[in-house]
Coordinates of C-alpha atoms and ligand atoms in Angstrom, one line a residue:
M54 CA -65.9 29.9 18.0
R55 CA -64.5 26.5 19.1
V56 CA -62.5 26.3 15.9
E57 CA -61.1 29.8 16.3
K58 CA -60.0 28.9 19.8
G59 CA -58.5 25.7 18.7
I60 CA -56.3 27.1 16.0
P61 CA -54.0 29.2 18.2
T62 CA -53.6 26.4 20.7
S63 CA -52.6 23.8 18.0
L64 CA -50.3 26.4 16.3
E65 CA -48.6 27.1 19.6
K66 CA -48.0 23.4 20.0
L67 CA -46.7 23.2 16.5
T68 CA -44.4 26.1 17.0
K69 CA -43.1 24.7 20.3
M70 CA -42.3 21.3 18.7
R71 CA -40.7 22.9 15.7
D72 CA -38.5 25.0 17.9
Q73 CA -37.6 21.9 19.9
A74 CA -36.6 20.1 16.7
R75 CA -34.6 23.1 15.5
A76 CA -32.7 23.2 18.8
G77 CA -31.5 19.6 18.4
G78 CA -29.5 18.6 21.4
G79 CA -29.8 22.0 23.0
E80 CA -27.8 25.2 23.4
K81 CA -24.9 23.6 25.4
R82 CA -24.3 20.9 22.8
I83 CA -24.6 23.3 19.9
E84 CA -21.9 25.4 21.7
Q85 CA -19.7 22.3 22.1
Q86 CA -20.1 21.6 18.4
H87 CA -19.1 25.1 17.5
A88 CA -16.2 25.0 19.9
K89 CA -14.9 22.0 18.0
G90 CA -14.9 24.2 14.8
K91 CA -17.9 22.3 13.4
L92 CA -21.2 23.6 12.1
I93 CA -24.5 22.1 13.3
A94 CA -26.7 20.1 10.9
R95 CA -29.1 22.9 10.1
E96 CA -26.3 25.4 9.3
R97 CA -24.8 22.8 6.9
V98 CA -28.2 22.3 5.2
A99 CA -28.5 26.0 4.8
L100 CA -25.1 26.2 3.1
L101 CA -25.9 23.3 0.8
V102 CA -29.2 24.2 -0.7
D103 CA -30.6 27.3 -2.4
E104 CA -31.8 29.8 0.1
G105 CA -35.3 29.1 1.3
S106 CA -35.7 25.9 -0.7
F107 CA -35.3 23.4 2.1
E108 CA -38.5 21.3 2.9
E109 CA -37.9 19.3 6.0
V110 CA -39.4 15.9 6.4
D111 CA -40.1 14.1 9.7
P112 CA -39.2 16.9 12.1
F113 CA -41.4 15.2 14.8
V114 CA -40.1 11.7 14.6
V115 CA -38.7 10.4 17.9
H116 CA -37.0 7.2 18.9
R117 CA -39.1 4.4 20.4
A118 CA -36.4 3.0 22.7
T119 CA -36.8 3.5 26.4
D120 CA -34.0 1.6 28.0
F121 CA -30.8 3.2 29.3
G122 CA -32.6 6.4 30.0
L123 CA -33.5 7.0 26.4
D124 CA -37.1 7.7 27.4
Q125 CA -35.7 10.9 28.9
Q126 CA -34.0 12.0 25.7
K127 CA -36.7 12.0 23.1
I128 CA -35.9 14.9 20.9
P129 CA -38.2 15.8 18.0
G130 CA -36.4 14.8 14.8
D131 CA -34.0 12.5 16.7
A132 CA -30.4 12.7 15.5
V133 CA -30.8 13.6 11.8
V134 CA -32.4 16.4 9.7
T135 CA -33.8 15.1 6.5
G136 CA -35.7 16.6 3.6
Y137 CA -35.3 18.0 0.1
G138 CA -34.3 21.2 -1.5
R139 CA -32.8 22.8 -4.6
V140 CA -29.2 23.3 -5.8
D141 CA -29.2 25.9 -8.5
G142 CA -32.9 25.2 -8.9
R143 CA -32.4 21.4 -9.3
L144 CA -34.0 18.9 -6.9
V145 CA -31.8 17.2 -4.3
F146 CA -32.6 15.0 -1.3
L147 CA -30.4 15.2 1.8
F148 CA -29.9 14.1 5.3
A149 CA -27.7 15.8 7.9
Q150 CA -26.7 13.8 11.0
D151 CA -27.1 15.9 14.1
F152 CA -24.1 15.3 16.4
T153 CA -25.8 17.4 19.2
V154 CA -28.4 14.6 19.6
L155 CA -26.8 11.5 21.1
G156 CA -23.7 12.1 19.1
G157 CA -25.6 11.8 15.8
S158 CA -25.9 8.1 16.5
V159 CA -28.1 6.1 14.2
S160 CA -31.3 4.7 15.9
E161 CA -34.1 2.7 14.3
A162 CA -36.0 6.0 13.9
V163 CA -32.9 7.8 12.3
G164 CA -32.6 4.9 9.9
Q165 CA -36.3 5.2 8.9
K166 CA -36.0 8.9 8.3
I167 CA -33.0 8.3 6.0
Y168 CA -34.8 5.5 4.1
K169 CA -37.8 7.7 3.6
I170 CA -35.9 10.3 1.7
M171 CA -33.7 7.8 -0.1
D172 CA -36.9 5.9 -1.3
M173 CA -38.4 9.2 -2.4
A174 CA -35.3 10.2 -4.2
M175 CA -35.3 6.9 -6.1
K176 CA -39.0 7.3 -7.0
V177 CA -38.7 10.8 -8.4
G178 CA -35.1 10.4 -9.7
A179 CA -32.9 12.9 -7.8
P180 CA -29.5 12.8 -6.1
V181 CA -29.1 12.1 -2.4
V182 CA -26.4 14.0 -0.4
G183 CA -25.6 12.6 3.1
L184 CA -23.9 14.9 5.6
N185 CA -22.3 12.5 8.0
D186 CA -21.4 13.4 11.6
S187 CA -22.1 10.5 13.8
G188 CA -20.9 8.2 16.5
G189 CA -22.3 5.3 14.5
A190 CA -24.9 2.8 15.5
R191 CA -26.8 3.9 18.6
I192 CA -25.3 1.6 21.2
Q193 CA -28.4 1.6 23.5
E194 CA -30.6 0.3 20.7
G195 CA -28.6 -2.8 19.9
V196 CA -29.8 -4.8 16.9
D197 CA -32.4 -2.2 16.0
S198 CA -29.6 0.3 15.2
L199 CA -27.7 -2.4 13.2
A200 CA -30.9 -3.1 11.3
A201 CA -31.2 0.6 10.5
Y202 CA -27.7 0.6 9.0
G203 CA -28.5 -2.5 7.0
G204 CA -31.5 -0.7 5.5
I205 CA -29.3 2.3 4.6
F206 CA -26.6 0.0 3.0
L207 CA -29.3 -1.8 1.0
R208 CA -30.7 1.4 -0.4
N209 CA -27.2 2.7 -1.2
V210 CA -26.7 -0.4 -3.3
L211 CA -30.1 -0.3 -5.0
A212 CA -29.7 3.4 -5.8
S213 CA -26.2 2.9 -7.2
G214 CA -26.2 3.8 -10.9
V215 CA -29.8 5.1 -10.6
I216 CA -29.3 8.4 -8.8
P217 CA -26.0 10.1 -7.9
Q218 CA -25.1 9.6 -4.2
I219 CA -22.7 11.9 -2.5
S220 CA -21.3 11.6 1.0
V221 CA -19.8 14.5 3.0
I222 CA -17.8 13.5 6.1
L223 CA -18.1 16.3 8.6
G224 CA -17.3 14.5 11.8
P225 CA -16.7 10.9 12.9
A226 CA -17.7 8.0 10.7
A227 CA -16.5 5.0 12.5
G228 CA -16.9 1.2 12.3
G229 CA -19.5 -0.2 9.9
A230 CA -20.9 3.3 9.5
V231 CA -18.1 4.0 7.0
Y232 CA -19.7 1.6 4.5
S233 CA -22.6 3.8 3.6
P234 CA -20.2 6.6 2.3
A235 CA -18.0 3.9 0.7
L236 CA -21.0 2.7 -1.3
T237 CA -21.8 6.1 -2.6
D238 CA -20.4 7.7 -5.7
F239 CA -18.3 10.5 -4.2
V240 CA -16.9 11.2 -0.8
F241 CA -16.1 14.7 0.3
M242 CA -14.1 15.4 3.5
V243 CA -13.0 18.4 5.5
K244 CA -9.6 18.6 7.0
G245 CA -9.5 18.3 10.8
V246 CA -13.2 17.8 10.9
G247 CA -14.1 14.5 9.2
Q248 CA -12.5 11.1 10.0
M249 CA -13.3 7.7 8.7
Y250 CA -12.0 4.4 10.0
I251 CA -13.2 0.8 10.7
T252 CA -11.7 0.8 14.1
G253 CA -10.5 3.8 16.1
P254 CA -7.1 4.5 17.6
D255 CA -7.9 2.8 20.9
V256 CA -8.8 -0.5 19.3
I257 CA -5.7 -0.3 17.1
K258 CA -3.5 0.2 20.1
A259 CA -5.0 -2.7 21.9
V260 CA -4.8 -5.1 18.9
T261 CA -1.5 -4.1 17.1
G262 CA 0.2 -1.8 19.6
E263 CA 0.4 1.0 17.1
Q264 CA -0.2 4.5 18.4
V265 CA -1.9 6.8 16.0
S266 CA -4.1 9.9 16.2
H267 CA -7.6 10.1 14.7
E268 CA -6.4 12.4 12.0
E269 CA -3.4 10.3 11.1
L270 CA -5.6 7.2 11.0
G271 CA -8.5 8.4 9.0
G272 CA -8.4 12.1 8.4
A273 CA -9.1 13.8 5.1
E274 CA -5.5 14.1 4.0
V275 CA -4.9 10.4 4.5
H276 CA -8.0 9.3 2.6
A277 CA -7.3 11.8 -0.2
T278 CA -3.7 10.8 -0.8
K279 CA -3.2 7.2 0.5
S280 CA -6.4 5.2 0.6
G281 CA -8.3 7.0 -2.2
V282 CA -11.5 6.8 -0.1
A283 CA -12.0 10.5 -0.3
H284 CA -12.5 12.1 -3.8
F285 CA -12.5 15.7 -2.6
V286 CA -10.9 17.4 0.3
Y287 CA -11.4 21.0 1.6
D288 CA -10.1 23.2 4.4
N289 CA -13.5 24.2 5.8
E290 CA -17.1 23.1 5.7
S291 CA -18.3 26.1 3.7
A292 CA -15.8 25.5 0.8
C293 CA -16.7 21.8 0.9
L294 CA -20.4 22.3 0.6
Q295 CA -19.9 24.9 -2.2
A296 CA -17.9 22.2 -4.0
V297 CA -20.7 19.7 -3.5
R298 CA -23.0 22.2 -5.2
R299 CA -20.5 22.6 -8.1
L300 CA -20.3 18.8 -8.6
L301 CA -24.1 18.4 -8.7
G302 CA -24.0 21.0 -11.5
F303 CA -22.2 18.4 -13.7
L304 CA -24.5 15.5 -12.9
P305 CA -27.8 14.4 -14.3
L306 CA -30.5 14.0 -11.7
N307 CA -30.8 10.3 -12.5
N308 CA -29.7 7.6 -15.0
A309 CA -32.6 8.5 -17.4
D310 CA -32.1 12.2 -17.3
D311 CA -29.8 14.2 -19.7
P312 CA -26.7 15.7 -18.1
P313 CA -27.5 19.4 -17.4
R314 CA -26.5 21.8 -20.2
Q315 CA -25.1 25.2 -19.4
E316 CA -24.7 27.9 -22.0
P317 CA -21.0 28.4 -22.3
A318 CA -19.2 31.7 -22.8
D319 CA -16.7 29.7 -24.8
D320 CA -16.9 29.4 -28.6
P321 CA -17.3 25.7 -29.7
E322 CA -15.2 26.5 -32.8
R323 CA -12.3 28.0 -30.7
R324 CA -8.9 26.8 -32.1
D325 CA -5.8 26.9 -29.9
P326 CA -2.6 27.1 -31.9
S327 CA -0.6 27.0 -28.6
L328 CA -1.4 23.3 -28.4
R329 CA 0.9 22.6 -31.3
T330 CA 3.9 23.2 -29.1
L331 CA 2.6 21.6 -25.9
V332 CA 4.2 18.2 -26.5
P333 CA 8.0 18.5 -26.3
E334 CA 10.0 17.1 -29.2
D335 CA 12.1 15.0 -26.8
P336 CA 9.8 12.0 -26.1
V337 CA 11.2 11.5 -22.6
K338 CA 10.4 15.0 -21.6
S339 CA 7.1 15.6 -19.7
Y340 CA 4.5 18.3 -20.0
D341 CA 1.4 19.2 -18.0
M342 CA -1.6 17.4 -19.4
L343 CA -3.8 19.6 -17.2
Q344 CA -2.8 22.5 -19.5
L345 CA -4.3 20.6 -22.4
V346 CA -7.5 19.9 -20.6
Y347 CA -7.9 23.5 -19.5
R348 CA -7.3 24.8 -23.0
V349 CA -9.8 22.4 -24.6
V350 CA -12.8 22.4 -22.3
D351 CA -15.4 25.2 -21.9
D352 CA -14.0 28.3 -20.2
G353 CA -11.1 26.3 -18.8
D354 CA -13.5 24.9 -16.1
F355 CA -12.4 21.5 -15.0
M356 CA -13.4 19.9 -11.7
E357 CA -10.8 17.3 -10.9
V358 CA -11.8 14.2 -9.0
H359 CA -9.3 12.4 -6.8
Q360 CA -6.8 15.3 -7.3
Q361 CA -4.3 14.0 -4.8
Y362 CA -4.6 10.3 -5.5
A363 CA -2.8 8.3 -8.2
Q364 CA -1.8 11.6 -9.9
N365 CA -0.4 9.8 -12.9
M366 CA -4.1 9.5 -14.0
L367 CA -6.3 12.6 -14.3
V368 CA -10.1 12.3 -14.0
G369 CA -12.8 14.9 -13.6
F370 CA -15.7 16.8 -15.0
A371 CA -15.8 19.6 -17.5
R372 CA -18.2 20.8 -20.2
M373 CA -17.9 20.8 -24.0
N374 CA -20.1 23.3 -25.7
G375 CA -22.3 23.4 -22.6
S376 CA -22.7 19.7 -22.0
P377 CA -21.0 17.8 -19.2
V378 CA -18.3 15.3 -20.0
G379 CA -16.0 13.1 -18.0
V380 CA -12.4 13.6 -18.8
V381 CA -9.8 10.8 -18.3
A382 CA -6.1 11.4 -19.1
Q383 CA -2.6 10.5 -18.3
Q384 CA -0.5 13.0 -16.5
P385 CA 3.0 12.6 -18.0
M386 CA 4.5 14.7 -15.2
V387 CA 3.8 11.9 -12.6
L388 CA 5.5 8.5 -13.3
A389 CA 5.5 9.4 -17.0
G390 CA 1.7 8.7 -17.0
V391 CA 2.2 5.0 -16.5
I392 CA -0.9 3.0 -15.4
D393 CA -0.3 1.4 -12.0
I394 CA -2.8 -0.3 -9.6
D395 CA -4.1 2.9 -8.1
A396 CA -4.4 4.7 -11.4
S397 CA -6.3 1.8 -12.9
V398 CA -8.8 1.6 -10.0
K399 CA -9.2 5.4 -10.0
G400 CA -9.9 5.5 -13.8
A401 CA -12.1 2.5 -13.8
R402 CA -14.4 3.8 -11.1
F403 CA -14.7 7.2 -12.8
V404 CA -15.4 5.7 -16.2
R405 CA -18.1 3.4 -14.7
F406 CA -19.7 6.4 -12.9
C407 CA -19.8 8.4 -16.2
D408 CA -21.2 5.4 -18.1
A409 CA -23.9 4.6 -15.5
F410 CA -25.2 8.2 -16.0
N411 CA -24.5 8.4 -19.7
I412 CA -22.0 11.2 -19.3
P413 CA -19.7 11.2 -22.4
I414 CA -16.1 10.1 -21.8
V415 CA -13.3 12.2 -23.4
T416 CA -9.9 10.5 -23.1
F417 CA -6.5 12.1 -23.7
V418 CA -3.9 9.4 -24.1
D419 CA -0.2 9.6 -23.4
V420 CA 0.7 6.3 -21.8
P421 CA 4.0 4.4 -21.9
G422 CA 2.2 1.2 -20.6
Y423 CA 1.4 -0.6 -17.4
M424 CA 3.8 -0.2 -14.5
P425 CA 6.4 -2.9 -14.3
G426 CA 7.9 -4.1 -11.0
L427 CA 7.7 -6.7 -8.2
S428 CA 5.4 -4.7 -5.9
Q429 CA 2.9 -4.0 -8.7
E430 CA 2.9 -7.6 -9.9
H431 CA 2.5 -8.9 -6.3
G432 CA 0.0 -6.3 -5.6
G433 CA -2.2 -7.6 -8.3
I434 CA -1.7 -5.2 -11.3
I435 CA -3.1 -8.0 -13.4
K436 CA -6.5 -8.0 -11.8
H437 CA -6.5 -4.3 -10.9
G438 CA -5.3 -3.3 -14.3
A439 CA -8.1 -5.3 -15.8
K440 CA -10.6 -3.1 -14.1
L441 CA -9.9 -0.1 -16.3
L442 CA -10.0 -2.3 -19.4
Y443 CA -13.3 -3.8 -18.3
A444 CA -14.8 -0.3 -17.5
Y445 CA -13.9 1.1 -21.0
A446 CA -15.1 -2.0 -22.8
E447 CA -18.4 -2.1 -20.9
A448 CA -19.1 1.6 -21.3
T449 CA -21.9 2.4 -23.8
A450 CA -21.8 6.2 -23.1
P451 CA -20.3 8.2 -26.0
K452 CA -16.5 7.8 -26.0
V453 CA -14.2 10.2 -27.8
T454 CA -10.4 9.6 -27.5
I455 CA -7.5 11.8 -28.5
L456 CA -4.1 10.2 -28.8
V457 CA -1.7 12.9 -27.8
R458 CA 1.6 11.1 -27.7
K459 CA 2.4 7.5 -26.5
A460 CA 0.0 4.6 -26.7
Y461 CA 2.1 1.6 -26.0
G462 CA 1.1 -2.0 -25.6
G463 CA -2.0 -3.1 -23.6
A464 CA -2.4 0.5 -22.3
Y465 CA -3.1 1.5 -26.0
I466 CA -6.0 -0.9 -26.1
V467 CA -7.3 0.1 -22.7
M468 CA -7.4 3.9 -23.0
G469 CA -10.6 4.2 -25.0
S470 CA -9.3 2.6 -28.2
K471 CA -11.5 1.6 -31.2
H472 CA -11.0 -2.0 -30.1
L473 CA -13.1 -1.4 -27.0
R474 CA -15.8 0.4 -28.8
G475 CA -14.3 3.9 -28.9
D476 CA -16.7 6.0 -31.0
V477 CA -14.4 8.7 -32.3
N478 CA -10.6 8.2 -32.1
L479 CA -8.4 11.1 -33.2
A480 CA -4.6 11.5 -33.0
W481 CA -2.2 14.4 -33.0
P482 CA 0.7 14.0 -35.4
T483 CA 2.9 13.3 -32.2
G484 CA 0.8 10.2 -31.5
E485 CA 2.7 6.9 -31.4
V486 CA 1.0 3.5 -31.4
A487 CA 3.3 0.6 -30.8
V488 CA 3.6 -2.7 -28.9
M489 CA 6.3 -1.0 -26.8
G490 CA 8.5 2.1 -26.8
P491 CA 11.2 2.2 -29.5
E492 CA 14.1 1.8 -27.0
G493 CA 12.7 -1.4 -25.5
A494 CA 11.7 -2.7 -28.9
V495 CA 15.2 -2.2 -30.4
N496 CA 16.8 -3.9 -27.4
I497 CA 14.7 -7.0 -28.0
L498 CA 14.6 -7.1 -31.8
Y499 CA 18.3 -6.3 -32.4
R500 CA 20.0 -7.9 -29.3
D501 CA 22.4 -9.9 -31.4
L502 CA 23.2 -7.1 -33.8
L503 CA 23.9 -4.7 -30.9
S504 CA 26.1 -7.1 -29.1
K505 CA 28.2 -7.6 -32.1
S506 CA 28.3 -4.0 -33.2
E507 CA 31.6 -2.1 -32.9
E508 CA 29.7 1.1 -32.2
P509 CA 26.6 -0.2 -30.2
E510 CA 25.4 3.3 -29.1
E511 CA 25.5 4.7 -32.7
T512 CA 23.8 1.6 -34.0
R513 CA 21.2 1.7 -31.3
K514 CA 20.4 5.4 -32.2
K515 CA 20.1 4.5 -35.8
L516 CA 17.8 1.6 -35.2
I517 CA 15.6 3.6 -32.8
K518 CA 15.2 6.3 -35.5
E519 CA 14.3 3.6 -38.1
F520 CA 11.8 2.0 -35.7
K521 CA 10.1 5.2 -34.9
G522 CA 9.8 6.1 -38.6
K523 CA 8.3 2.7 -39.3
L524 CA 6.1 1.9 -36.3
A525 CA 5.9 4.6 -33.7
N526 CA 3.6 7.1 -35.4
P527 CA -0.2 7.4 -35.7
Y528 CA -0.4 6.8 -39.5
I529 CA -0.3 3.0 -39.5
A530 CA -3.2 2.9 -37.1
A531 CA -5.0 5.5 -39.2
T532 CA -4.5 3.5 -42.4
R533 CA -6.2 0.6 -40.6
G534 CA -9.1 2.8 -39.5
Y535 CA -8.2 2.3 -35.8
L536 CA -7.8 6.0 -35.7
D537 CA -10.5 8.0 -37.5
D538 CA -8.2 10.9 -38.3
V539 CA -5.0 12.6 -37.5
I540 CA -5.6 16.2 -36.6
D541 CA -3.9 19.5 -36.1
P542 CA -3.7 19.9 -32.3
A543 CA -5.1 23.4 -32.6
E544 CA -8.3 21.9 -33.8
T545 CA -8.8 19.6 -30.8
R546 CA -11.7 21.5 -29.2
P547 CA -13.9 21.9 -32.3
R548 CA -13.2 18.3 -33.3
I549 CA -14.3 17.0 -29.9
V550 CA -17.4 19.2 -29.9
K551 CA -18.4 18.0 -33.4
A552 CA -17.8 14.3 -32.4
L553 CA -19.9 14.8 -29.2
N554 CA -22.7 16.5 -31.2
M555 CA -22.7 13.6 -33.6
L556 CA -22.9 11.1 -30.7
Q557 CA -25.7 12.9 -28.9
N558 CA -28.3 10.2 -29.6
K559 CA -25.9 7.2 -29.4
R560 CA -27.5 4.0 -28.4
D561 CA -25.3 0.9 -27.7
T562 CA -26.1 -2.2 -25.6
L563 CA -24.6 -5.0 -23.7
P564 CA -25.6 -8.7 -24.2
P565 CA -28.5 -9.6 -21.8
K566 CA -27.1 -10.7 -18.5
K567 CA -27.8 -10.4 -14.8
H568 CA -24.6 -8.4 -14.3
G569 CA -21.0 -8.8 -15.4
N570 CA -18.2 -10.0 -13.2
I571 CA -15.7 -7.1 -13.1
P572 CA -12.4 -8.3 -11.6
L573 CA -12.7 -6.9 -8.1
Ligands
HXC731 C1 -25.0 6.4 21.5 C2 -23.4 7.9 21.4 C3 -22.7 7.2 20.4 C4 -23.3 5.9 20.0 C5 -21.6 8.9 20.8 N1 -22.6 9.0 21.6 N2 -21.6 7.8 20.1 N3 -24.5 7.5 21.9 N4 -24.5 5.6 20.5 N5 -22.7 5.2 19.0 C6 -23.0 10.0 22.5 C7 -22.0 10.1 23.7 O1 -22.4 9.2 24.7 C8 -22.1 11.5 24.2 O2 -23.3 11.6 24.9 C9 -22.4 12.3 22.9 O3 -22.8 11.3 21.9 C10 -21.2 12.9 22.3 O4 -20.1 12.0 22.3 P1 -18.7 12.3 22.9 O5 -18.0 11.0 23.1 O6 -18.8 13.2 24.1 O7 -18.0 13.1 21.7 P2 -16.5 13.1 21.2 O8 -15.6 13.2 22.4 O9 -16.5 14.1 20.2 O10 -16.3 11.6 20.6 C11 -17.0 11.3 19.4 C12 -16.8 9.8 19.1 C13 -17.1 9.0 20.4 C14 -15.3 9.6 18.7 C15 -17.7 9.4 18.0 O11 -18.4 9.4 20.9 C16 -17.1 7.5 20.1 O12 -16.1 6.9 20.1 N6 -18.4 7.0 20.0 C17 -18.6 5.6 19.8 C18 -18.2 5.2 18.4 C19 -18.5 3.8 18.1 O13 -17.7 2.9 18.4 N7 -19.7 3.6 17.5 C20 -20.1 2.3 17.2 C21 -19.4 1.9 15.9 S1 -19.9 0.4 15.3 P3 -23.4 12.6 26.2 O14 -24.8 12.5 26.7 O15 -22.4 12.1 27.2 O16 -23.0 13.9 25.7 C22 -21.1 0.8 14.2 C23 -21.7 -0.3 13.6 C24 -22.4 0.2 12.3 O17 -21.4 1.9 14.1 C25 -23.3 -0.8 11.8 C26 -22.9 -1.2 10.4 C27 -22.5 -2.6 10.2

């Protein structure tokens, strides 16, 4: 009898506490959040995971602090919703900061909730997605809130390269709080909703006198185009969270897991004769490398990363015969596909991500070289350019490289060449490997001759033609074995599929070391 009586009482209490947790900071604050055009934490979680799959952890945790009136504001769950769920049936851990509770600020308790799911994600090997919407460290808790951030940063670093980590910026991320997203693999932002900065507009005005809005300072557009902090940008939260789901579909759950296969509608043997005319005959004319990528990968499905940043370099995820690959390519339509500082950093970070999770890297090369110029030299193209080189050389994931047109100078070596452990290197007949472009080479080699020539332009043309015939083609590299084969462009897809099949069980190592010293 006593037990029967006890059950409803305790269930009532449970239901009441759960309702309290679900209500977060209460109706008024939820309305305020909606009025700003923002969703609340639980609505975001519902959009991210498969319906009915979310298992909440720690809904009853409250902060311990009592000063500054905090004893009156203990809300079950505190300022974050944490737990795990499924995305297309695959496990994912997540936290969603709840701005309706003390501005989503990070207390000691919030930190501990986040650690708990990060630690669990590491133990079982599954990605963590963080939905960020927070005023930063909880001011009233002082050092305890800083300690909480320290614990999150540490886990971000320890988890790096072990499980994929994704940050979604759906509100403010200010001060040191930006460093957790910055340590993760991919940052998503929503225009007009998410902002990231080290110091806000008020501080900037006080220190430098500059006047700038939140959005101009650290909005999605700025981070997608200028700083490169944001990898993906969307117009609204729903589209953004759908894109997070799509990205997860390309990623293995952890560094020991195989990338997820998806049965393609596309035929692995599909030839595409239209590729034969993609590269214009005139070597200075550009073409859209994206067209090549779309025509080669499964079902034309390519998820571009950093779409608006350093557009001379293309990076992103696709599938070849069902298995995910990382695609790296030049975009001849932007700066002729030259490698500058931003392109190098963009490419290097992507190659290193793929390698950490053993996602094969497919590289399409059309590169006239590294970017010349005072600003690039003074900006450190030497050290930044070395990052891409380091990343390719270090990578032990399968590497398949297609030389489409130019591969000049150091950039030839960098872009997945045989010399940096490229596994399968193929060239189109339009491929050119040379120390530099024919025009530059002729100017240097025949300076005297040209200055004495009565018809310098005619002589130059003749010499360029001669140089091209001798050196600017793929066949010399192929006779040395630096290229494994020269192929019909129409065969590109089946040849890549076969190479990747062959490389499926590839094992390669690095010398034992604590870690390398990539030029940062
Ligand atoms: C405690 C906070 C808070 C914080 C906001 N709130 N930030 N409470 N600690 N860090 C509370 C507010 O007091 C308010 O409570 C509620 O959250 C909503 O905040 P509003 O200011 O009304 O919202 P809004 O106008 O949208 O402005 C959002 C904001 C602003 C831009 C984020 O709140 C703000 O500037 N907050 C402080 C940001 C900051 O400087 N954080 C510290 C960064 S340093 P009430 O009860 O009034 O509704 C940091 C160190 C990280 O984080 C450590 C790593 C090294």
